[in-house]
Coordinates of N, CA, C and O in Angstrom, one line a residue:
M44 N -39.7 207.6 105.4 CA -39.2 206.5 106.1 C -39.5 206.7 107.6 O -39.5 207.8 108.1
S45 N -39.9 205.6 108.2 CA -40.2 205.6 109.7 C -38.9 205.5 110.4 O -38.0 206.2 110.3
N46 N -38.8 204.4 111.2 CA -37.6 204.2 111.9 C -37.0 202.8 111.6 O -37.6 202.0 110.9
F47 N -35.8 202.6 112.0 CA -35.0 201.4 111.6 C -35.7 200.1 111.9 O -35.7 199.2 111.1
T48 N -36.4 200.0 113.0 CA -37.0 198.8 113.4 C -38.3 198.5 112.6 O -38.7 197.4 112.6
D49 N -38.8 199.5 111.9 CA -39.9 199.2 110.9 C -39.4 198.3 109.8 O -40.2 197.6 109.2
F50 N -38.2 198.5 109.4 CA -37.6 197.8 108.3 C -36.9 196.5 108.7 O -36.8 195.6 107.9
F51 N -36.4 196.5 109.9 CA -35.7 195.3 110.5 C -36.2 195.0 111.8 O -35.7 195.4 112.9
P52 N -37.4 194.3 111.9 CA -38.1 194.1 113.1 C -37.2 193.4 114.2 O -37.3 193.6 115.4
A53 N -36.3 192.5 113.8 CA -35.5 191.8 114.7 C -34.6 192.7 115.5 O -34.1 192.4 116.6
A54 N -34.3 193.9 115.0 CA -33.4 194.9 115.7 C -34.1 195.5 116.9 O -33.4 196.0 117.8
A55 N -35.4 195.4 117.0 CA -36.1 196.0 118.1 C -35.7 195.3 119.4 O -35.8 195.9 120.5
G56 N -35.3 194.0 119.3 CA -35.0 193.3 120.5 C -33.7 193.7 121.1 O -33.4 193.4 122.3
G57 N -32.9 194.5 120.4 CA -31.6 194.9 120.9 C -30.5 193.8 120.8 O -30.8 192.6 120.9
G58 N -29.3 194.2 120.7 CA -28.2 193.3 120.7 C -27.9 192.5 119.4 O -26.9 191.9 119.3
S59 N -28.8 192.6 118.5 CA -28.6 191.9 117.2 C -27.7 192.7 116.3 O -27.7 193.9 116.3
M60 N -26.8 192.0 115.7 CA -25.8 192.6 114.8 C -26.3 192.3 113.3 O -26.8 191.2 113.1
P61 N -26.2 193.2 112.4 CA -26.6 192.9 111.1 C -25.7 191.9 110.4 O -24.5 191.8 110.7
K62 N -26.3 191.1 109.6 CA -25.5 190.1 108.8 C -25.6 190.6 107.3 O -26.5 191.3 106.9
Y63 N -24.6 190.3 106.6 CA -24.6 190.7 105.2 C -23.8 189.7 104.3 O -23.0 188.9 104.9
Q64 N -24.1 189.7 103.1 CA -23.4 188.9 102.1 C -23.1 189.8 100.9 O -24.0 190.4 100.3
D65 N -21.8 189.8 100.6 CA -21.3 190.6 99.4 C -21.1 189.7 98.2 O -20.6 188.6 98.4
F66 N -21.5 190.1 97.1 CA -21.3 189.4 95.8 C -20.4 190.2 94.9 O -20.8 191.3 94.5
T67 N -19.2 189.7 94.6 CA -18.4 190.3 93.6 C -18.3 189.4 92.3 O -17.7 189.8 91.3
S68 N -19.0 188.3 92.3 CA -19.3 187.5 91.2 C -20.7 186.8 91.4 O -21.2 186.8 92.5
S69 N -21.2 186.3 90.3 CA -22.6 185.8 90.4 C -22.7 184.6 91.4 O -21.7 183.9 91.5
G70 N -23.8 184.4 92.0 CA -24.0 183.4 93.0 C -25.4 183.3 93.5 O -26.3 183.7 92.8
T71 N -25.6 182.7 94.7 CA -26.9 182.5 95.2 C -27.0 183.0 96.7 O -26.1 182.7 97.5
F72 N -28.0 183.8 97.0 CA -28.3 184.2 98.3 C -29.4 183.3 98.8 O -30.5 183.2 98.2
T73 N -29.1 182.6 99.9 CA -30.1 181.6 100.5 C -30.6 182.1 101.8 O -29.8 182.1 102.8
P74 N -31.8 182.6 102.0 CA -32.3 183.1 103.2 C -32.4 182.0 104.3 O -32.7 180.8 103.9
T75 N -32.0 182.3 105.5 CA -32.1 181.3 106.6 C -33.5 181.2 107.2 O -34.2 182.2 107.0
Q76 N -33.8 180.2 107.8 CA -35.1 180.1 108.5 C -35.2 181.2 109.6 O -36.2 181.8 109.9
A77 N -34.0 181.5 110.3 CA -34.0 182.5 111.3 C -34.4 183.9 110.7 O -35.1 184.7 111.3
L78 N -33.9 184.1 109.5 CA -34.2 185.4 108.8 C -35.7 185.5 108.5 O -36.4 186.5 108.8
I79 N -36.3 184.4 108.0 CA -37.8 184.3 107.7 C -38.5 184.5 109.0 O -39.5 185.2 109.1
D80 N -38.1 183.8 110.1 CA -38.8 183.9 111.4 C -38.8 185.3 112.0 O -39.6 185.7 112.7
A81 N -37.7 186.1 111.6 CA -37.6 187.4 112.1 C -38.3 188.5 111.2 O -38.1 189.7 111.4
G82 N -39.1 188.0 110.3 CA -39.9 188.9 109.4 C -39.5 188.9 108.0 O -40.2 189.4 107.1
G83 N -38.3 188.3 107.7 CA -37.9 188.2 106.3 C -37.5 189.4 105.5 O -37.3 189.4 104.3
R84 N -37.3 190.5 106.3 CA -36.9 191.8 105.6 C -35.4 191.8 105.3 O -34.6 191.6 106.2
V85 N -35.0 192.1 104.1 CA -33.6 192.3 103.7 C -33.5 193.6 103.0 O -34.4 194.1 102.4
S86 N -32.3 194.2 103.1 CA -32.0 195.4 102.3 C -31.0 195.0 101.2 O -30.3 194.0 101.4
Y87 N -31.0 195.7 100.1 CA -30.2 195.3 99.0 C -29.5 196.6 98.5 O -30.0 197.7 98.6
F88 N -28.3 196.4 97.9 CA -27.5 197.4 97.3 C -27.0 196.8 96.0 O -26.1 195.9 96.1
I89 N -27.5 197.1 94.9 CA -27.1 196.5 93.6 C -26.5 197.4 92.6 O -27.1 198.5 92.3
V90 N -25.3 197.1 92.1 CA -24.6 198.0 91.2 C -24.4 197.2 89.9 O -23.9 196.1 89.9
A91 N -24.7 197.8 88.8 CA -24.5 197.2 87.5 C -23.1 197.5 86.9 O -22.4 198.4 87.5
G92 N -22.7 196.8 85.9 CA -21.4 197.1 85.3 C -21.4 198.4 84.5 O -22.4 198.9 84.0
G93 N -20.2 199.1 84.5 CA -20.0 200.3 83.9 C -19.7 200.2 82.4 O -19.4 199.1 81.9
Q94 N -19.8 201.3 81.7 CA -19.5 201.3 80.2 C -18.1 201.7 80.0 O -17.5 202.6 80.7
Q95 N -17.4 201.2 78.9 CA -16.1 201.6 78.6 C -16.2 202.8 77.6 O -17.1 202.9 76.8
G96 N -15.3 203.8 77.8 CA -15.3 205.0 77.0 C -15.1 204.7 75.5 O -14.7 203.6 75.1
N97 N -15.2 205.8 74.7 CA -15.1 205.6 73.3 C -14.6 207.0 72.8 O -14.6 208.0 73.5
Q98 N -14.2 207.1 71.5 CA -13.8 208.3 70.9 C -14.8 208.8 69.9 O -15.2 208.1 69.0
F99 N -15.3 210.1 70.2 CA -16.2 210.7 69.2 C -15.5 212.0 68.8 O -15.7 213.1 69.4
G100 N -14.6 211.9 67.9 CA -13.8 213.0 67.5 C -12.8 213.4 68.6 O -12.1 212.5 69.1
N101 N -12.8 214.6 69.0 CA -11.8 215.0 70.0 C -12.6 216.0 70.9 O -13.2 216.9 70.5
P102 N -12.7 215.8 72.2 CA -12.0 214.8 73.0 C -12.7 213.5 73.0 O -13.8 213.3 72.5
Y103 N -12.1 212.6 73.7 CA -12.7 211.2 73.9 C -13.8 211.4 74.9 O -13.9 212.3 75.7
A104 N -14.7 210.4 74.9 CA -15.9 210.4 75.8 C -15.7 209.2 76.8 O -15.3 208.1 76.4
G105 N -15.9 209.5 78.1 CA -15.8 208.5 79.1 C -17.1 207.7 79.1 O -18.1 208.2 78.7
G106 N -17.0 206.5 79.7 CA -18.2 205.6 79.8 C -19.0 205.9 81.0 O -18.5 206.4 82.0
S107 N -20.3 205.7 80.8 CA -21.2 205.9 82.0 C -21.1 204.8 83.0 O -20.8 203.7 82.7
G108 N -21.4 205.2 84.2 CA -21.4 204.3 85.3 C -22.6 203.4 85.3 O -23.6 203.8 84.7
G109 N -22.6 202.2 85.9 CA -23.7 201.4 86.0 C -24.7 201.9 87.0 O -24.4 202.7 87.9
E110 N -26.0 201.5 86.8 CA -27.1 202.0 87.7 C -26.9 201.4 89.1 O -26.4 200.3 89.2
V111 N -27.3 202.2 90.1 CA -27.2 201.7 91.5 C -28.7 201.6 92.0 O -29.4 202.6 91.9
E112 N -29.1 200.5 92.5 CA -30.4 200.3 93.0 C -30.3 199.9 94.5 O -29.4 199.1 94.8
Y113 N -31.1 200.5 95.4 CA -31.0 200.1 96.8 C -32.4 200.3 97.4 O -33.2 201.1 96.9
G114 N -32.7 199.4 98.3 CA -34.0 199.5 99.0 C -34.1 198.2 99.8 O -33.1 197.7 100.4
Y115 N -35.4 197.8 100.0 CA -35.6 196.6 100.9 C -36.7 195.8 100.2 O -37.5 196.2 99.4
V116 N -36.8 194.5 100.7 CA -37.8 193.6 100.2 C -38.0 192.6 101.3 O -37.2 192.3 102.1
T117 N -39.2 192.0 101.4 CA -39.6 191.0 102.4 C -39.7 189.7 101.7 O -40.4 189.5 100.7
L118 N -39.0 188.7 102.3 CA -39.0 187.3 101.8 C -39.8 186.4 102.7 O -39.9 186.7 103.9
N119 N -40.4 185.4 102.2 CA -41.2 184.5 103.0 C -40.8 183.0 102.8 O -41.5 182.1 103.3
S120 N -39.6 182.7 102.2 CA -39.2 181.4 101.9 C -37.7 181.3 102.0 O -37.0 182.3 101.8
T121 N -37.2 180.1 102.3 CA -35.7 179.9 102.3 C -35.2 179.4 101.0 O -34.0 179.0 100.9
T122 N -36.0 179.5 99.9 CA -35.5 179.2 98.6 C -34.4 180.1 98.2 O -34.5 181.4 98.4
G123 N -33.4 179.6 97.6 CA -32.2 180.4 97.1 C -32.6 181.5 96.1 O -33.5 181.2 95.2
C124 N -32.0 182.6 96.1 CA -32.2 183.7 95.2 C -31.0 183.9 94.3 O -29.9 184.1 94.8
T125 N -31.1 183.9 93.0 CA -30.0 184.0 92.1 C -29.5 185.5 92.1 O -30.3 186.4 91.9
V126 N -28.2 185.7 92.2 CA -27.6 187.0 92.1 C -26.7 187.0 90.9 O -25.9 186.1 90.8
T127 N -26.9 188.0 90.0 CA -26.1 188.1 88.8 C -25.3 189.4 88.9 O -25.9 190.5 89.2
I128 N -24.0 189.3 88.7 CA -23.1 190.5 88.7 C -22.8 190.8 87.3 O -22.3 190.0 86.5
G129 N -23.2 192.1 86.9 CA -22.9 192.6 85.5 C -21.5 192.8 85.3 O -20.8 193.4 86.1
A130 N -21.0 192.5 84.1 CA -19.7 192.8 83.6 C -19.5 194.3 83.2 O -20.5 194.8 82.6
G131 N -18.4 194.8 83.4 CA -18.1 196.1 82.8 C -17.7 196.0 81.3 O -17.2 195.0 80.9
G132 N -17.9 197.1 80.6 CA -17.6 197.1 79.2 C -16.1 196.8 78.9 O -15.3 197.4 79.6
S133 N -15.8 195.9 78.0 CA -14.5 195.5 77.8 C -13.9 195.9 76.4 O -12.8 195.5 76.1
S134 N -14.7 196.6 75.7 CA -14.1 197.1 74.4 C -14.7 198.6 74.2 O -15.6 199.0 74.9
S135 N -14.1 199.3 73.3 CA -14.4 200.7 73.0 C -15.9 200.9 72.9 O -16.5 200.4 72.0
G136 N -16.5 201.7 73.8 CA -17.9 202.0 73.7 C -18.8 201.0 74.2 O -20.1 201.2 74.2
A137 N -18.3 199.8 74.6 CA -19.2 198.7 75.0 C -19.9 199.0 76.3 O -19.4 199.5 77.3
N138 N -21.3 198.8 76.3 CA -22.1 199.0 77.5 C -21.8 198.0 78.6 O -21.3 196.9 78.3
G139 N -22.0 198.4 79.8 CA -22.0 197.5 80.9 C -23.2 196.6 80.9 O -24.2 196.9 80.2
T140 N -23.2 195.5 81.6 CA -24.4 194.6 81.7 C -25.0 194.7 83.0 O -24.5 195.2 84.0
N141 N -26.3 194.3 83.0 CA -27.1 194.4 84.2 C -26.7 193.5 85.4 O -26.1 192.4 85.2
S142 N -26.9 194.0 86.6 CA -26.8 193.1 87.8 C -28.2 193.0 88.3 O -29.1 193.8 88.2
S143 N -28.5 191.8 89.0 CA -29.8 191.6 89.5 C -29.8 190.7 90.7 O -28.9 189.9 90.9
A144 N -30.9 190.7 91.4 CA -31.2 189.7 92.5 C -32.6 189.2 92.3 O -33.5 190.0 92.2
I145 N -32.8 187.9 92.1 CA -34.1 187.3 91.8 C -34.7 186.9 93.1 O -34.6 185.8 93.5
F146 N -35.3 187.9 93.8 CA -35.9 187.7 95.1 C -37.2 187.0 95.0 O -37.8 186.4 96.0
S147 N -37.9 186.9 93.8 CA -39.2 186.3 93.7 C -39.2 184.8 94.0 O -40.2 184.3 94.5
S148 N -38.0 184.2 93.9 CA -38.0 182.8 94.2 C -38.2 182.5 95.7 O -38.6 181.4 96.1
A149 N -38.0 183.5 96.5 CA -38.2 183.4 98.0 C -39.4 184.3 98.4 O -39.5 184.6 99.6
G150 N -40.2 184.7 97.5 CA -41.4 185.4 97.8 C -41.3 186.9 97.8 O -42.3 187.6 98.1
G151 N -40.2 187.4 97.3 CA -40.0 188.9 97.2 C -40.2 189.4 95.8 O -40.8 188.7 95.0
T152 N -39.6 190.5 95.5 CA -39.7 191.2 94.2 C -38.3 191.3 93.6 O -37.3 191.6 94.3
D153 N -38.2 190.9 92.4 CA -36.9 190.9 91.7 C -36.4 192.4 91.5 O -37.2 193.3 91.3
V154 N -35.1 192.6 91.5 CA -34.5 193.9 91.4 C -33.4 193.8 90.4 O -32.5 192.9 90.4
T155 N -33.4 194.7 89.4 CA -32.4 194.8 88.4 C -31.8 196.2 88.3 O -32.6 197.1 88.2
A156 N -30.5 196.3 88.2 CA -29.8 197.5 87.9 C -29.3 197.5 86.5 O -28.7 196.5 86.1
S157 N -29.5 198.5 85.7 CA -29.1 198.5 84.3 C -27.7 198.9 84.1 O -27.1 199.8 84.8
G158 N -27.0 198.2 83.2 CA -25.6 198.5 82.8 C -25.4 199.9 82.3 O -26.4 200.5 81.7
G159 N -24.2 200.4 82.5 CA -23.9 201.8 82.0 C -24.0 201.9 80.5 O -23.6 201.0 79.8
T160 N -24.6 203.0 80.1 CA -24.8 203.3 78.6 C -24.9 204.8 78.5 O -25.2 205.5 79.4
G161 N -24.5 205.3 77.3 CA -24.7 206.8 77.1 C -23.4 207.5 77.4 O -23.3 208.1 78.4
L162 N -22.5 207.6 76.4 CA -21.2 208.2 76.6 C -21.4 209.8 76.7 O -22.3 210.3 76.0
Q163 N -20.5 210.4 77.5 CA -20.5 211.9 77.5 C -19.1 212.3 77.6 O -18.2 211.5 77.9
Y164 N -18.8 213.6 77.3 CA -17.5 214.1 77.3 C -17.0 214.4 78.7 O -17.0 215.5 79.2
G165 N -16.5 213.4 79.4 CA -15.9 213.6 80.7 C -16.8 213.9 81.8 O -16.4 214.1 82.9
K166 N -18.1 214.0 81.5 CA -19.1 214.2 82.6 C -20.2 213.1 82.4 O -21.1 213.2 81.7
N167 N -19.9 212.0 83.1 CA -20.8 210.8 82.9 C -21.4 210.5 84.2 O -20.9 210.6 85.3
F168 N -22.6 210.0 84.1 CA -23.4 209.8 85.3 C -24.0 208.4 85.3 O -24.5 207.9 84.3
G169 N -23.9 207.7 86.5 CA -24.6 206.5 86.7 C -26.0 206.8 87.0 O -26.3 207.9 87.5
A170 N -26.9 206.0 86.6 CA -28.4 206.2 87.0 C -28.7 205.5 88.3 O -28.2 204.4 88.5
Q171 N -29.4 206.2 89.1 CA -29.7 205.6 90.4 C -31.2 205.6 90.6 O -31.9 206.6 90.2
R172 N -31.8 204.6 91.2 CA -33.2 204.6 91.5 C -33.4 203.9 92.9 O -32.9 202.8 93.1
E173 N -34.1 204.6 93.8 CA -34.3 204.1 95.1 C -35.6 203.3 95.0 O -36.6 203.8 94.5
S174 N -35.7 202.2 95.6 CA -36.9 201.3 95.6 C -38.0 202.1 96.2 O -38.0 202.8 97.2
G175 N -39.2 202.1 95.5 CA -40.4 202.7 96.0 C -40.6 204.1 95.5 O -41.6 204.7 95.6
V176 N -39.5 204.8 95.0 CA -39.6 206.2 94.6 C -40.1 206.3 93.2 O -40.9 207.1 92.9
G177 N -39.7 205.3 92.3 CA -40.2 205.3 91.0 C -39.5 206.3 90.0 O -40.0 206.5 88.9
L178 N -38.5 206.9 90.5 CA -37.8 207.9 89.6 C -36.4 207.4 89.3 O -35.8 206.7 90.1
T179 N -35.9 207.8 88.1 CA -34.5 207.5 87.8 C -33.9 208.8 87.6 O -34.3 209.7 86.9
T180 N -32.8 209.0 88.4 CA -32.1 210.3 88.4 C -30.7 210.1 87.9 O -30.0 209.2 88.3
A181 N -30.3 210.9 86.9 CA -28.9 210.9 86.5 C -28.0 211.6 87.4 O -28.3 212.8 87.8
F182 N -26.9 211.0 87.9 CA -26.0 211.7 88.8 C -24.7 210.9 88.8 O -24.5 210.0 88.1
S183 N -23.8 211.4 89.6 CA -22.4 210.9 89.5 C -22.1 209.8 90.6 O -21.1 209.8 91.3
G184 N -23.0 208.8 90.7 CA -22.7 207.6 91.5 C -23.2 207.8 92.9 O -23.6 208.8 93.4
V185 N -23.1 206.7 93.6 CA -23.4 206.6 95.1 C -22.0 206.2 95.7 O -21.6 205.1 95.6
G186 N -21.4 207.2 96.5 CA -20.1 206.9 97.0 C -19.2 206.6 95.9 O -19.0 207.3 94.9
N187 N -18.5 205.4 96.0 CA -17.6 205.0 94.9 C -18.2 204.1 93.9 O -17.5 203.5 93.1
Y188 N -19.5 204.0 93.9 CA -20.2 203.0 93.0 C -21.0 203.8 91.9 O -21.6 204.8 92.1
G189 N -20.9 203.3 90.7 CA -21.7 203.8 89.6 C -21.2 205.1 89.0 O -22.0 205.8 88.4
K190 N -20.0 205.5 89.3 CA -19.5 206.8 88.8 C -19.2 206.7 87.3 O -18.7 205.7 86.8
G191 N -19.4 207.8 86.6 CA -19.0 207.9 85.2 C -17.5 208.0 85.1 O -16.8 208.4 85.9
G192 N -17.0 207.5 83.9 CA -15.6 207.5 83.7 C -15.1 208.8 83.1 O -15.8 209.4 82.4
G193 N -13.9 209.1 83.4 CA -13.2 210.3 82.8 C -12.9 210.0 81.3 O -12.6 208.8 80.9
S194 N -12.8 211.1 80.5 CA -12.4 210.9 79.2 C -10.8 210.8 79.1 O -10.2 211.1 80.1
N195 N -10.3 210.5 78.0 CA -8.8 210.4 77.9 C -8.2 211.8 77.9 O -7.0 212.0 78.2
V196 N -9.0 212.9 77.6 CA -8.5 214.2 77.5 C -9.0 215.1 78.6 O -8.2 215.9 79.2
S197 N -10.3 215.1 78.9 CA -10.8 216.1 79.9 C -11.2 215.4 81.2 O -11.0 214.2 81.3
G198 N -11.9 216.2 82.0 CA -12.2 215.7 83.4 C -13.2 214.6 83.5 O -13.2 213.7 82.7
G199 N -14.1 214.7 84.4 CA -15.0 213.7 84.7 C -14.6 212.8 85.8 O -13.8 213.2 86.7
G200 N -15.0 211.6 85.8 CA -14.7 210.6 86.9 C -13.3 210.0 86.6 O -12.6 210.4 85.8
P201 N -13.0 209.0 87.4 CA -11.7 208.3 87.2 C -11.6 207.6 85.9 O -12.5 207.1 85.4
A202 N -10.4 207.7 85.3 CA -10.1 207.0 84.1 C -10.1 205.5 84.2 O -10.5 204.7 83.3
T203 N -9.7 205.0 85.4 CA -9.7 203.6 85.7 C -10.5 203.3 86.9 O -10.1 203.7 88.0
P204 N -11.7 202.7 86.8 CA -12.5 202.5 87.9 C -12.0 201.4 88.9 O -11.2 200.5 88.5
L205 N -12.5 201.5 90.1 CA -12.2 200.5 91.1 C -12.9 199.2 90.7 O -14.0 199.2 90.2
P206 N -12.3 198.0 91.1 CA -12.9 196.7 90.8 C -14.3 196.6 91.5 O -14.4 197.2 92.6
N207 N -15.3 196.0 90.9 CA -16.6 195.8 91.4 C -17.3 197.2 91.9 O -18.0 197.2 92.8
S208 N -17.0 198.2 91.1 CA -17.5 199.5 91.5 C -18.6 199.9 90.5 O -19.3 200.9 90.8
G209 N -18.8 199.3 89.4 CA -19.7 199.7 88.4 C -19.4 201.0 87.7 O -20.2 201.6 87.0
G210 N -18.1 201.4 87.8 CA -17.7 202.6 87.3 C -17.4 202.6 85.8 O -17.0 201.5 85.3
G211 N -17.7 203.7 85.1 CA -17.3 203.8 83.7 C -15.8 204.0 83.6 O -15.2 204.3 84.6
S212 N -15.3 203.9 82.4 CA -13.9 204.0 82.2 C -13.6 204.9 80.9 O -14.5 205.2 80.2
K213 N -12.3 205.2 80.8 CA -11.9 205.8 79.5 C -11.7 204.7 78.4 O -11.8 203.5 78.7
Q214 N -11.6 205.2 77.2 CA -11.4 204.2 76.1 C -10.1 203.4 76.4 O -9.1 203.9 76.8
G215 N -10.2 202.1 76.1 CA -9.1 201.2 76.2 C -8.9 200.7 77.6 O -7.9 200.0 77.8
T216 N -9.7 201.0 78.5 CA -9.6 200.5 79.9 C -10.9 199.8 80.3 O -12.0 200.3 80.1
Q217 N -10.7 198.6 80.9 CA -11.9 197.8 81.3 C -12.7 198.6 82.3 O -12.2 199.1 83.3
A218 N -14.0 198.7 82.1 CA -14.9 199.3 83.0 C -15.2 198.4 84.2 O -15.0 197.2 84.1
G219 N -15.7 199.0 85.3 CA -15.9 198.3 86.5 C -17.1 197.3 86.4 O -18.1 197.7 85.9
S220 N -16.9 196.1 86.9 CA -18.0 195.2 87.0 C -18.9 195.6 88.2 O -18.6 196.5 89.0
G221 N -20.0 194.9 88.3 CA -21.0 195.2 89.3 C -20.7 194.6 90.7 O -19.7 194.0 90.9
F222 N -21.7 194.9 91.6 CA -21.5 194.5 93.0 C -22.9 194.4 93.6 O -23.8 195.1 93.2
V223 N -23.1 193.4 94.5 CA -24.3 193.3 95.3 C -24.0 193.0 96.7 O -23.2 192.2 97.1
R224 N -24.7 193.8 97.6 CA -24.7 193.5 99.1 C -26.1 193.3 99.5 O -27.0 194.1 99.3
I225 N -26.3 192.2 100.3 CA -27.6 192.0 100.9 C -27.4 192.0 102.4 O -26.5 191.3 102.9
T226 N -28.2 192.7 103.2 CA -28.1 192.9 104.6 C -29.4 192.5 105.3 O -30.5 192.8 104.8
W227 N -29.3 191.8 106.5 CA -30.5 191.4 107.2 C -30.2 191.2 108.7 O -29.0 191.2 109.1
F228 N -31.2 191.1 109.4 CA -31.1 190.7 110.9 C -31.8 189.3 111.0 O -32.8 189.1 110.3
E229 N -31.4 188.6 112.0 CA -32.1 187.3 112.3 C -31.9 187.0 113.8 O -31.2 187.7 114.5

């Protein structure tokens, strides 16, 4: 990575404050003309829904956290971009669903984070992929997002995830739904 102004050209002028839009439910991100005039660069942080835990004998298995995707994209149009927030698993062993931002409608590249899947015994990992790296790494979330859920019996992550965290959960507990944040300068 170079420096901040390579990714947010408007910041080079100084005095600009970043703008952002958080999505805790599905909606539309509409780029402003000022954003496009400033280079159209936005950063994104997309979290998919987590998986609910299940029982595989003893102990119980916690659900995996949703994937976390982050990076940047350049837009060249003020056309609205559909944002979908993935639901967390709501029944025993149910996978989380994908979260996405359809940036192609405004000239960018679509980004999708995959819902949590793959139960483990109290050691569950959300999958994370940084834009442009091309690797998917299993790990225990980004901050409070995409963490695997704890089992009913042994350790791991939290048994009850935070709302809109993409966290996995224990059996019988609603897994965390997804989250999207889009940040830009204009």
